[in-house]
mmCIF file of C-alpha atoms in Angstrom:
data_model
loop_
_atom_site.group_PDB
_atom_site.id
_atom_site.type_symbol
_atom_site.label_atom_id
_atom_site.label_comp_id
_atom_site.label_asym_id
_atom_site.label_seq_id
_atom_site.Cartn_x
_atom_site.Cartn_y
_atom_site.Cartn_z
ATOM 1 C CA UNK B 245 -0.986 17.186 -8.123
ATOM 2 C CA UNK B 246 -0.816 19.436 -11.416
ATOM 3 C CA UNK B 247 -1.182 22.515 -9.902
ATOM 4 C CA UNK B 248 0.736 22.112 -6.521
ATOM 5 C CA UNK B 249 3.526 21.032 -9.079
ATOM 6 C CA UNK B 250 3.666 24.484 -10.012
ATOM 7 C CA UNK B 251 2.530 26.656 -7.846
ATOM 8 C CA UNK B 252 3.194 31.193 -7.704
ATOM 9 C CA UNK B 253 6.107 31.781 -5.719
ATOM 10 C CA UNK B 254 4.863 33.088 -2.863
ATOM 11 C CA UNK B 255 1.865 30.723 -2.107
ATOM 12 C CA UNK B 256 5.283 28.316 -1.909
ATOM 13 C CA UNK B 257 6.711 29.139 1.615
ATOM 14 C CA UNK B 258 3.776 30.591 3.351
ATOM 15 C CA UNK B 259 1.999 27.298 1.990
ATOM 16 C CA UNK B 260 5.255 25.439 3.981
ATOM 17 C CA UNK B 261 5.055 27.578 7.458
ATOM 18 C CA UNK B 262 0.848 25.863 7.492
ATOM 19 C CA UNK B 263 1.548 22.293 6.812
ATOM 20 C CA UNK B 264 5.261 22.531 8.712
ATOM 21 C CA UNK B 265 3.863 20.803 12.069
ATOM 22 C CA UNK B 266 2.732 18.052 10.012
ATOM 23 C CA UNK B 267 5.414 18.073 7.856
ATOM 24 C CA UNK B 268 8.166 17.603 11.215
ATOM 25 C CA UNK B 269 6.076 15.559 12.854
ATOM 26 C CA UNK B 270 7.469 12.362 13.327
ATOM 27 C CA UNK B 271 11.133 13.012 12.111
ATOM 28 C CA UNK B 272 11.840 15.414 15.262
ATOM 29 C CA UNK B 273 10.168 12.759 17.261
ATOM 30 C CA UNK B 274 13.116 10.072 15.611
ATOM 31 C CA UNK B 275 16.033 12.929 15.615
ATOM 32 C CA UNK B 276 15.051 13.324 19.314
ATOM 33 C CA UNK B 277 15.230 10.005 20.283
ATOM 34 C CA UNK B 278 18.923 9.140 17.893
ATOM 35 C CA UNK B 279 20.519 12.194 20.128
ATOM 36 C CA UNK B 280 19.130 10.449 23.529
ATOM 37 C CA UNK B 281 20.755 7.147 22.105
ATOM 38 C CA UNK B 282 23.712 8.963 21.366
ATOM 39 C CA UNK B 283 24.157 10.235 24.459
ATOM 40 C CA UNK B 284 23.535 7.572 26.013
ATOM 41 C CA UNK B 285 25.721 5.750 24.135
ATOM 42 C CA UNK B 286 28.651 8.005 24.610
ATOM 43 C CA UNK B 287 27.693 8.108 28.731
ATOM 44 C CA UNK B 288 28.323 4.419 28.691
ATOM 45 C CA UNK B 289 31.183 4.582 26.744
ATOM 46 C CA UNK B 290 32.722 5.866 29.621
ATOM 47 C CA UNK B 291 31.211 3.887 32.768
ATOM 48 C CA UNK B 292 33.048 0.565 34.045
ATOM 49 C CA UNK B 293 31.326 -1.744 32.013
ATOM 50 C CA UNK B 294 34.804 -3.914 31.490
ATOM 51 C CA UNK B 295 35.599 -4.569 27.846
ATOM 52 C CA UNK B 296 34.007 -7.464 26.254
ATOM 53 C CA UNK B 297 30.037 -5.970 27.297
ATOM 54 C CA UNK B 298 31.797 -1.945 26.681
ATOM 55 C CA UNK B 299 31.639 -3.144 23.184
ATOM 56 C CA UNK B 300 28.703 -4.925 23.095
ATOM 57 C CA UNK B 301 26.630 -2.255 24.643
ATOM 58 C CA UNK B 302 27.740 0.271 21.757
ATOM 59 C CA UNK B 303 26.837 -2.051 19.194
ATOM 60 C CA UNK B 304 23.364 -2.975 20.437
ATOM 61 C CA UNK B 305 23.152 0.306 20.501
ATOM 62 C CA UNK B 306 23.651 1.774 16.914
ATOM 63 C CA UNK B 307 21.749 -1.498 15.703
ATOM 64 C CA UNK B 308 18.320 0.326 18.099
ATOM 65 C CA UNK B 309 19.786 3.435 16.042
ATOM 66 C CA UNK B 310 20.013 1.977 12.368
ATOM 67 C CA UNK B 311 16.886 0.702 12.872
ATOM 68 C CA UNK B 312 15.633 4.136 13.568
ATOM 69 C CA UNK B 313 17.497 5.562 10.565
ATOM 70 C CA UNK B 314 15.872 2.938 8.538
ATOM 71 C CA UNK B 315 12.514 2.801 9.026
ATOM 72 C CA UNK B 316 11.754 6.861 9.111
ATOM 73 C CA UNK B 317 14.994 9.248 7.582
ATOM 74 C CA UNK B 318 15.042 5.650 4.716
ATOM 75 C CA UNK B 319 11.157 5.280 4.498
ATOM 76 C CA UNK B 320 10.839 1.369 5.015
ATOM 77 C CA UNK B 321 8.113 1.775 6.890
ATOM 78 C CA UNK B 322 6.892 2.645 4.171
ATOM 79 C CA UNK B 323 8.008 0.403 1.623
ATOM 80 C CA UNK B 324 6.902 -2.369 -0.252
ATOM 81 C CA UNK B 325 7.779 -6.189 -0.108
ATOM 82 C CA UNK B 326 10.450 -6.034 -2.783
ATOM 83 C CA UNK B 327 11.976 -2.800 -1.510
ATOM 84 C CA UNK B 328 11.556 -4.484 2.022
ATOM 85 C CA UNK B 329 13.528 -7.598 0.772
ATOM 86 C CA UNK B 330 15.594 -5.785 -1.141
ATOM 87 C CA UNK B 331 16.972 -4.129 1.452
ATOM 88 C CA UNK B 332 17.023 -7.161 4.171
ATOM 89 C CA UNK B 333 18.814 -8.580 1.691
ATOM 90 C CA UNK B 334 22.056 -6.977 2.186
ATOM 91 C CA UNK B 335 21.788 -7.008 5.783
ATOM 92 C CA UNK B 336 21.616 -11.438 4.988
ATOM 93 C CA UNK B 337 24.605 -11.191 2.927
ATOM 94 C CA UNK B 338 26.644 -10.010 5.393
ATOM 95 C CA UNK B 339 25.743 -12.788 8.128
ATOM 96 C CA UNK B 340 26.846 -15.119 5.954
ATOM 97 C CA UNK B 341 30.373 -12.694 5.435
ATOM 98 C CA UNK B 342 30.513 -12.572 8.953
ATOM 99 C CA UNK B 343 29.394 -16.382 10.426
ATOM 100 C CA UNK B 344 31.462 -17.979 7.222
ATOM 101 C CA UNK B 345 34.223 -15.543 8.434
ATOM 102 C CA UNK B 346 34.154 -16.531 12.380
ATOM 103 C CA UNK B 347 33.478 -20.340 12.281
ATOM 104 C CA UNK B 348 37.332 -20.028 11.010
ATOM 105 C CA UNK B 349 38.254 -17.794 13.462
ATOM 106 C CA UNK B 350 36.699 -19.105 16.212
ATOM 107 C CA UNK B 351 36.749 -22.732 15.959
ATOM 108 C CA UNK B 352 41.102 -22.274 15.313
ATOM 109 C CA UNK B 353 42.000 -23.696 18.736
ATOM 110 C CA UNK B 354 40.059 -26.207 19.383
ATOM 111 C CA UNK B 355 42.442 -28.943 18.928
ATOM 112 C CA UNK B 356 45.619 -26.808 21.310
ATOM 113 C CA UNK B 357 47.578 -29.830 22.115
ATOM 114 C CA UNK B 358 48.794 -30.580 18.209
ATOM 115 C CA UNK B 359 52.035 -28.944 17.702
ATOM 116 C CA UNK B 360 52.217 -26.813 14.665
ATOM 117 C CA UNK B 361 54.396 -27.672 11.704
ATOM 118 C CA UNK B 362 58.352 -26.995 11.967
ATOM 119 C CA UNK B 363 59.756 -24.110 11.090
ATOM 120 C CA UNK B 364 55.557 -22.126 11.048
ATOM 121 C CA UNK B 365 56.679 -19.415 12.696
ATOM 122 C CA UNK B 366 53.322 -17.425 12.378
ATOM 123 C CA UNK B 367 51.400 -20.722 13.709
ATOM 124 C CA UNK B 368 53.188 -20.661 16.730
ATOM 125 C CA UNK B 369 52.121 -16.170 16.876
ATOM 126 C CA UNK B 370 48.220 -17.190 16.741
ATOM 127 C CA UNK B 371 47.653 -19.854 18.681
ATOM 128 C CA UNK B 372 49.690 -17.588 21.775
ATOM 129 C CA UNK B 373 47.922 -14.861 20.651
ATOM 130 C CA UNK B 374 44.146 -17.162 20.870
ATOM 131 C CA UNK B 375 45.111 -18.998 23.923
ATOM 132 C CA UNK B 376 46.099 -14.701 25.906
ATOM 133 C CA UNK M 57 10.916 12.279 -18.107
ATOM 134 C CA UNK M 58 11.376 15.075 -20.145
ATOM 135 C CA UNK M 59 15.699 16.872 -20.408
ATOM 136 C CA UNK M 60 13.886 20.065 -21.278
ATOM 137 C CA UNK M 61 12.738 21.990 -18.431
ATOM 138 C CA UNK M 62 10.684 24.609 -20.602
ATOM 139 C CA UNK M 63 8.424 20.912 -21.658
ATOM 140 C CA UNK M 64 8.456 19.724 -18.011
ATOM 141 C CA UNK M 65 6.569 23.354 -17.022
ATOM 142 C CA UNK M 66 4.681 23.590 -20.533
ATOM 143 C CA UNK M 67 3.024 19.467 -19.980
ATOM 144 C CA UNK M 68 1.416 18.193 -16.857
ATOM 145 C CA UNK M 69 3.392 17.294 -14.363
ATOM 146 C CA UNK M 70 2.546 13.777 -14.292
ATOM 147 C CA UNK M 71 2.475 13.373 -18.355
ATOM 148 C CA UNK M 72 5.686 15.072 -18.318
ATOM 149 C CA UNK M 73 7.892 13.050 -15.762
ATOM 150 C CA UNK M 74 6.297 9.205 -16.437
ATOM 151 C CA UNK M 75 9.387 7.588 -18.824
ATOM 152 C CA UNK M 76 7.074 5.749 -21.040
ATOM 153 C CA UNK M 77 8.387 2.294 -20.216
ATOM 154 C CA UNK M 78 6.369 2.635 -16.947
ATOM 155 C CA UNK M 79 2.449 2.285 -16.384
ATOM 156 C CA UNK M 80 2.509 4.782 -14.110
ATOM 157 C CA UNK M 81 4.268 7.396 -11.474
ATOM 158 C CA UNK M 82 3.741 4.417 -8.172
ATOM 159 C CA UNK M 83 5.512 2.260 -10.326
ATOM 160 C CA UNK M 84 8.055 4.357 -11.421
ATOM 161 C CA UNK M 85 9.197 5.598 -8.475
ATOM 162 C CA UNK M 86 9.285 1.426 -6.808
ATOM 163 C CA UNK M 87 11.869 0.690 -9.635
ATOM 164 C CA UNK M 88 13.761 3.892 -8.678
ATOM 165 C CA UNK M 89 13.725 3.145 -5.061
ATOM 166 C CA UNK M 90 13.940 -0.720 -5.575
ATOM 167 C CA UNK M 91 17.812 -0.083 -8.395
ATOM 168 C CA UNK M 92 19.250 1.875 -5.008
ATOM 169 C CA UNK M 93 17.808 -0.343 -2.344
ATOM 170 C CA UNK M 94 20.088 -3.914 -4.348
ATOM 171 C CA UNK M 95 22.835 -0.779 -4.478
ATOM 172 C CA UNK M 96 22.579 -0.057 -1.205
ATOM 173 C CA UNK M 97 22.555 -3.786 -1.068
ATOM 174 C CA UNK M 98 26.628 -3.738 -2.533
ATOM 175 C CA UNK M 99 27.442 -1.476 0.081
ATOM 176 C CA UNK M 100 27.391 -3.105 2.779
ATOM 177 C CA UNK M 101 28.521 -6.232 1.648
ATOM 178 C CA UNK M 102 31.541 -3.620 0.558
ATOM 179 C CA UNK M 103 31.440 -2.352 4.391
ATOM 180 C CA UNK M 104 31.534 -4.864 5.893
ATOM 181 C CA UNK M 105 34.100 -6.283 4.494
ATOM 182 C CA UNK M 106 35.662 -3.892 6.577
ATOM 183 C CA UNK M 107 33.683 -5.150 9.465
ATOM 184 C CA UNK M 108 35.104 -8.222 9.334
ATOM 185 C CA UNK M 109 38.443 -7.471 9.324
ATOM 186 C CA UNK M 110 37.918 -4.922 12.506
ATOM 187 C CA UNK M 111 36.364 -8.011 13.973
ATOM 188 C CA UNK M 112 38.826 -10.569 13.416
ATOM 189 C CA UNK M 113 42.105 -8.200 14.584
ATOM 190 C CA UNK M 114 39.713 -7.457 17.120
ATOM 191 C CA UNK M 115 39.095 -11.117 18.460
ATOM 192 C CA UNK M 116 43.074 -11.697 17.373
ATOM 193 C CA UNK M 117 44.346 -8.999 19.604
ATOM 194 C CA UNK M 118 42.095 -7.172 22.219
ATOM 195 C CA UNK M 119 44.383 -5.566 24.504
ATOM 196 C CA UNK M 120 45.588 -4.002 21.087
ATOM 197 C CA UNK M 121 43.020 -2.910 19.650
ATOM 198 C CA UNK M 122 41.508 -1.490 23.067
ATOM 199 C CA UNK M 123 44.379 0.603 23.295
ATOM 200 C CA UNK M 124 44.482 1.962 20.072
ATOM 201 C CA UNK M 125 41.616 3.236 20.139
ATOM 202 C CA UNK M 126 41.884 4.866 22.784
ATOM 203 C CA UNK M 127 44.191 7.414 20.175
ATOM 204 C CA UNK M 128 40.636 8.077 18.386
ATOM 205 C CA UNK M 129 39.491 12.138 18.822
ATOM 206 C CA UNK M 130 36.511 11.183 20.799
ATOM 207 C CA UNK M 131 35.085 15.306 20.990
ATOM 208 C CA UNK M 132 35.580 15.424 16.902
ATOM 209 C CA UNK M 133 33.950 11.963 16.845
ATOM 210 C CA UNK M 134 31.248 12.951 18.563
ATOM 211 C CA UNK M 135 30.363 16.309 17.302
ATOM 212 C CA UNK M 136 29.888 14.583 13.052
ATOM 213 C CA UNK M 137 27.836 11.581 14.655
ATOM 214 C CA UNK M 138 25.666 14.134 16.159
ATOM 215 C CA UNK M 139 26.180 16.403 12.287
ATOM 216 C CA UNK M 140 25.633 13.217 10.334
ATOM 217 C CA UNK M 141 21.572 12.117 12.663
ATOM 218 C CA UNK M 142 20.851 16.522 12.037
ATOM 219 C CA UNK M 143 21.770 15.966 8.025
ATOM 220 C CA UNK M 144 19.816 13.153 8.045
ATOM 221 C CA UNK M 145 16.622 14.382 9.455
ATOM 222 C CA UNK M 146 17.069 17.508 7.355
ATOM 223 C CA UNK M 147 17.451 15.495 3.986
ATOM 224 C CA UNK M 148 14.796 12.901 5.227
ATOM 225 C CA UNK M 149 12.684 16.333 5.505
ATOM 226 C CA UNK M 150 13.566 17.346 2.119
ATOM 227 C CA UNK M 151 12.266 14.559 0.983
ATOM 228 C CA UNK M 152 9.084 14.807 2.481
ATOM 229 C CA UNK M 153 8.531 18.374 1.333
ATOM 230 C CA UNK M 154 9.022 16.640 -2.157
ATOM 231 C CA UNK M 155 6.885 14.748 -2.178
ATOM 232 C CA UNK M 156 4.209 18.111 -1.094
ATOM 233 C CA UNK M 157 6.245 19.667 -4.620
ATOM 234 C CA UNK M 158 8.006 22.612 -1.866
ATOM 235 C CA UNK M 159 10.133 23.876 -3.760
ATOM 236 C CA UNK M 160 11.801 26.508 -1.905
ATOM 237 C CA UNK M 161 11.403 23.489 1.281
ATOM 238 C CA UNK M 162 13.151 21.752 -0.022
ATOM 239 C CA UNK M 163 16.164 24.172 -1.556
ATOM 240 C CA UNK M 164 16.095 24.812 2.343
ATOM 241 C CA UNK M 165 17.173 21.320 3.435
ATOM 242 C CA UNK M 166 19.599 20.360 0.998
ATOM 243 C CA UNK M 167 21.084 23.791 1.422
ATOM 244 C CA UNK M 168 21.347 22.419 5.602
ATOM 245 C CA UNK M 169 22.627 18.852 4.703
ATOM 246 C CA UNK M 170 25.249 20.408 2.548
ATOM 247 C CA UNK M 171 26.378 23.128 4.850
ATOM 248 C CA UNK M 172 26.052 20.145 7.704
ATOM 249 C CA UNK M 173 27.858 17.453 5.712
ATOM 250 C CA UNK M 174 30.708 20.334 4.775
ATOM 251 C CA UNK M 175 31.371 21.163 8.559
ATOM 252 C CA UNK M 176 31.859 16.901 8.950
ATOM 253 C CA UNK M 177 34.231 16.923 6.134
ATOM 254 C CA UNK M 178 35.860 19.679 7.792
ATOM 255 C CA UNK M 179 36.111 18.677 11.295
ATOM 256 C CA UNK M 180 36.964 15.262 9.705
ATOM 257 C CA UNK M 181 40.028 16.720 7.939
ATOM 258 C CA UNK M 182 41.399 18.715 11.361
ATOM 259 C CA UNK M 183 40.687 15.071 13.213
ATOM 260 C CA UNK M 184 42.961 13.906 10.206
ATOM 261 C CA UNK M 185 45.761 16.628 10.784
ATOM 262 C CA UNK M 186 45.873 16.162 14.702
ATOM 263 C CA UNK M 187 45.938 12.015 14.033
ATOM 264 C CA UNK M 188 48.753 12.909 11.566
ATOM 265 C CA UNK M 189 50.720 15.636 14.527
ATOM 266 C CA UNK M 190 50.458 12.885 17.211
ATOM 267 C CA UNK M 191 51.926 10.147 14.895
ATOM 268 C CA UNK M 192 48.755 7.576 13.985
ATOM 269 C CA UNK M 193 49.804 6.785 10.301
ATOM 270 C CA UNK M 194 50.173 3.447 10.798
ATOM 271 C CA UNK M 195 53.728 3.379 8.263
ATOM 272 C CA UNK M 196 55.375 5.596 10.242
ATOM 273 C CA UNK M 197 58.832 4.562 11.528
ATOM 274 C CA UNK M 198 57.974 7.065 14.606
ATOM 275 C CA UNK M 199 54.085 5.182 14.941
ATOM 276 C CA UNK M 200 53.362 6.504 18.615
ATOM 277 C CA UNK M 201 52.683 3.026 19.714
ATOM 278 C CA UNK M 202 54.058 -0.014 20.090
ATOM 279 C CA UNK M 203 52.708 -2.897 20.181
ATOM 280 C CA UNK M 204 52.478 -3.825 16.432
ATOM 281 C CA UNK M 205 49.014 -4.914 16.614
ATOM 282 C CA UNK M 206 47.467 -1.274 17.344
ATOM 283 C CA UNK M 207 48.597 -0.197 14.062
ATOM 284 C CA UNK M 208 45.904 -3.629 12.322
ATOM 285 C CA UNK M 209 43.562 -0.734 13.949
ATOM 286 C CA UNK M 210 44.752 2.488 12.239
ATOM 287 C CA UNK M 211 45.296 1.139 9.017
ATOM 288 C CA UNK M 212 41.409 0.223 9.640
ATOM 289 C CA UNK M 213 40.689 3.935 11.246
ATOM 290 C CA UNK M 214 42.247 5.304 8.047
ATOM 291 C CA UNK M 215 40.087 2.723 5.912
ATOM 292 C CA UNK M 216 37.016 3.055 7.162
ATOM 293 C CA UNK M 217 36.924 6.838 8.035
ATOM 294 C CA UNK M 218 37.993 7.403 4.460
ATOM 295 C CA UNK M 219 35.674 5.447 2.652
ATOM 296 C CA UNK M 220 33.511 7.637 4.843
ATOM 297 C CA UNK M 221 34.320 10.385 3.812
ATOM 298 C CA UNK M 222 34.765 9.477 0.033
ATOM 299 C CA UNK M 223 30.987 8.190 0.537
ATOM 300 C CA UNK M 224 30.122 11.937 1.714
ATOM 301 C CA UNK M 225 31.414 13.561 -0.551
ATOM 302 C CA UNK M 226 29.670 11.522 -3.839
ATOM 303 C CA UNK M 227 27.008 12.374 -1.632
ATOM 304 C CA UNK M 228 27.097 16.313 -1.204
ATOM 305 C CA UNK M 229 28.192 16.195 -4.580
ATOM 306 C CA UNK M 230 25.185 14.660 -6.307
ATOM 307 C CA UNK M 231 22.820 17.041 -3.547
ATOM 308 C CA UNK M 232 25.042 20.258 -4.997
ATOM 309 C CA UNK M 233 23.662 19.174 -7.922
ATOM 310 C CA UNK M 234 20.200 18.497 -6.923
ATOM 311 C CA UNK M 235 19.546 21.518 -5.226
ATOM 312 C CA UNK M 236 21.426 23.673 -8.841
ATOM 313 C CA UNK M 237 18.108 20.909 -10.500
ATOM 314 C CA UNK M 238 15.386 22.108 -7.911
ATOM 315 C CA UNK M 239 16.453 25.940 -8.134
ATOM 316 C CA UNK M 240 16.186 25.867 -12.066
ATOM 317 C CA UNK M 241 12.970 24.327 -11.569
ATOM 318 C CA UNK M 242 14.834 21.502 -14.004
ATOM 319 C CA UNK M 243 12.069 18.363 -12.680
ATOM 320 C CA UNK M 244 8.803 18.606 -11.402
ATOM 321 C CA UNK M 245 8.881 17.180 -7.920
ATOM 322 C CA UNK M 246 5.692 15.325 -8.378
ATOM 323 C CA UNK M 247 8.346 12.622 -9.090
ATOM 324 C CA UNK M 248 10.673 13.398 -6.475
ATOM 325 C CA UNK M 249 12.154 9.824 -7.505
ATOM 326 C CA UNK M 250 15.753 11.777 -7.937
ATOM 327 C CA UNK M 251 15.626 13.709 -4.303
ATOM 328 C CA UNK M 252 14.182 9.897 -2.718
ATOM 329 C CA UNK M 253 17.178 8.317 -3.680
ATOM 330 C CA UNK M 254 19.784 11.047 -2.814
ATOM 331 C CA UNK M 255 17.891 10.480 0.663
ATOM 332 C CA UNK M 256 18.352 7.178 0.755
ATOM 333 C CA UNK M 257 22.151 6.892 0.189
ATOM 334 C CA UNK M 258 22.923 9.308 2.571
ATOM 335 C CA UNK M 259 21.032 6.974 5.035
ATOM 336 C CA UNK M 260 23.329 5.074 3.920
ATOM 337 C CA UNK M 261 25.819 6.986 4.963
ATOM 338 C CA UNK M 262 24.482 8.535 7.361
ATOM 339 C CA UNK M 263 24.217 5.110 9.589
ATOM 340 C CA UNK M 264 27.660 3.548 8.523
ATOM 341 C CA UNK M 265 28.775 6.222 10.633
ATOM 342 C CA UNK M 266 26.418 4.602 13.158
ATOM 343 C CA UNK M 267 28.545 2.185 13.698
ATOM 344 C CA UNK M 268 32.147 3.235 12.614
ATOM 345 C CA UNK M 269 31.342 5.716 15.375
ATOM 346 C CA UNK M 270 31.468 3.087 18.914
ATOM 347 C CA UNK M 271 34.108 0.617 16.736
ATOM 348 C CA UNK M 272 36.415 3.572 16.509
ATOM 349 C CA UNK M 273 35.758 5.928 19.066
ATOM 350 C CA UNK M 274 33.621 4.928 21.978
ATOM 351 C CA UNK M 275 34.921 1.313 22.217
ATOM 352 C CA UNK M 276 38.867 3.061 23.763
ATOM 353 C CA UNK M 277 37.247 5.269 26.069
ATOM 354 C CA UNK M 278 37.671 3.612 30.060
#
């Protein structure tokens, strides 16, 4: 370990060339997969899928791509439990943010017959937009 | 860890790389990576606010969002996706080469990352010029689109891509510093935490673009 850290300059380059296949292996494969998925996502963007499906498909592919980046480029496949927990905490709190936010917006039109308060223009416009 | 390159060369690498409050290198590296992941979790929430705003307005004004998104530059956006994915691979390989103690390979891979990153920012800048030329700044009186909610989309466009570009710039700055340090042998590669941490940060920037790309570019296609 000590010797490898300070090798003579000349040997360094040749050493890398010799180790190349082992060094490149999972990364290059994952890169190829990412390009494939990216191309698929781009192709499907021009396919006539209809609007909600369209974005959902693109995001589903994005999630797979992010999974690959996390696992192989950000080394979560070799991470210890505490690091996995730290990484997961971000996602979990993100879920909380989305669920709490949408639990408001998705339930604003549950009582559509109730008239808005007098002069409340914003409520009227919101209701109109929601009913679209 | 020793700050002096001379000392790092003289001492056995592992001993020089180990800070005194850690038991061994493995523990030290885990602490570094753990700290960065905590930071990345807060970063996820930072971008998450923007994504939540997008979700809410996309839900409220679905048609306006699709109309507005059709004005983004899909070609430049997709080329940038390609550049970022490639740089994600080069950084990942740089981290790996650092683990092998290979100064030459680490330098080349960091340099490749820098080139790809600057190409990304260059393309982004060109795209911004095109956007302004097309009157797509949301507060412009002669904003291109008529439907008011399309301005919300374009506010989010500038915010998301702008914040992403800021993160890219920070990442590129970090890589420049690291490249100089690696060339000068300022730290022993046996303790490759600095490169690993920069690689993780870059991976995060990569990930955020993978969400921004469908939200802003892909969604508006026919």
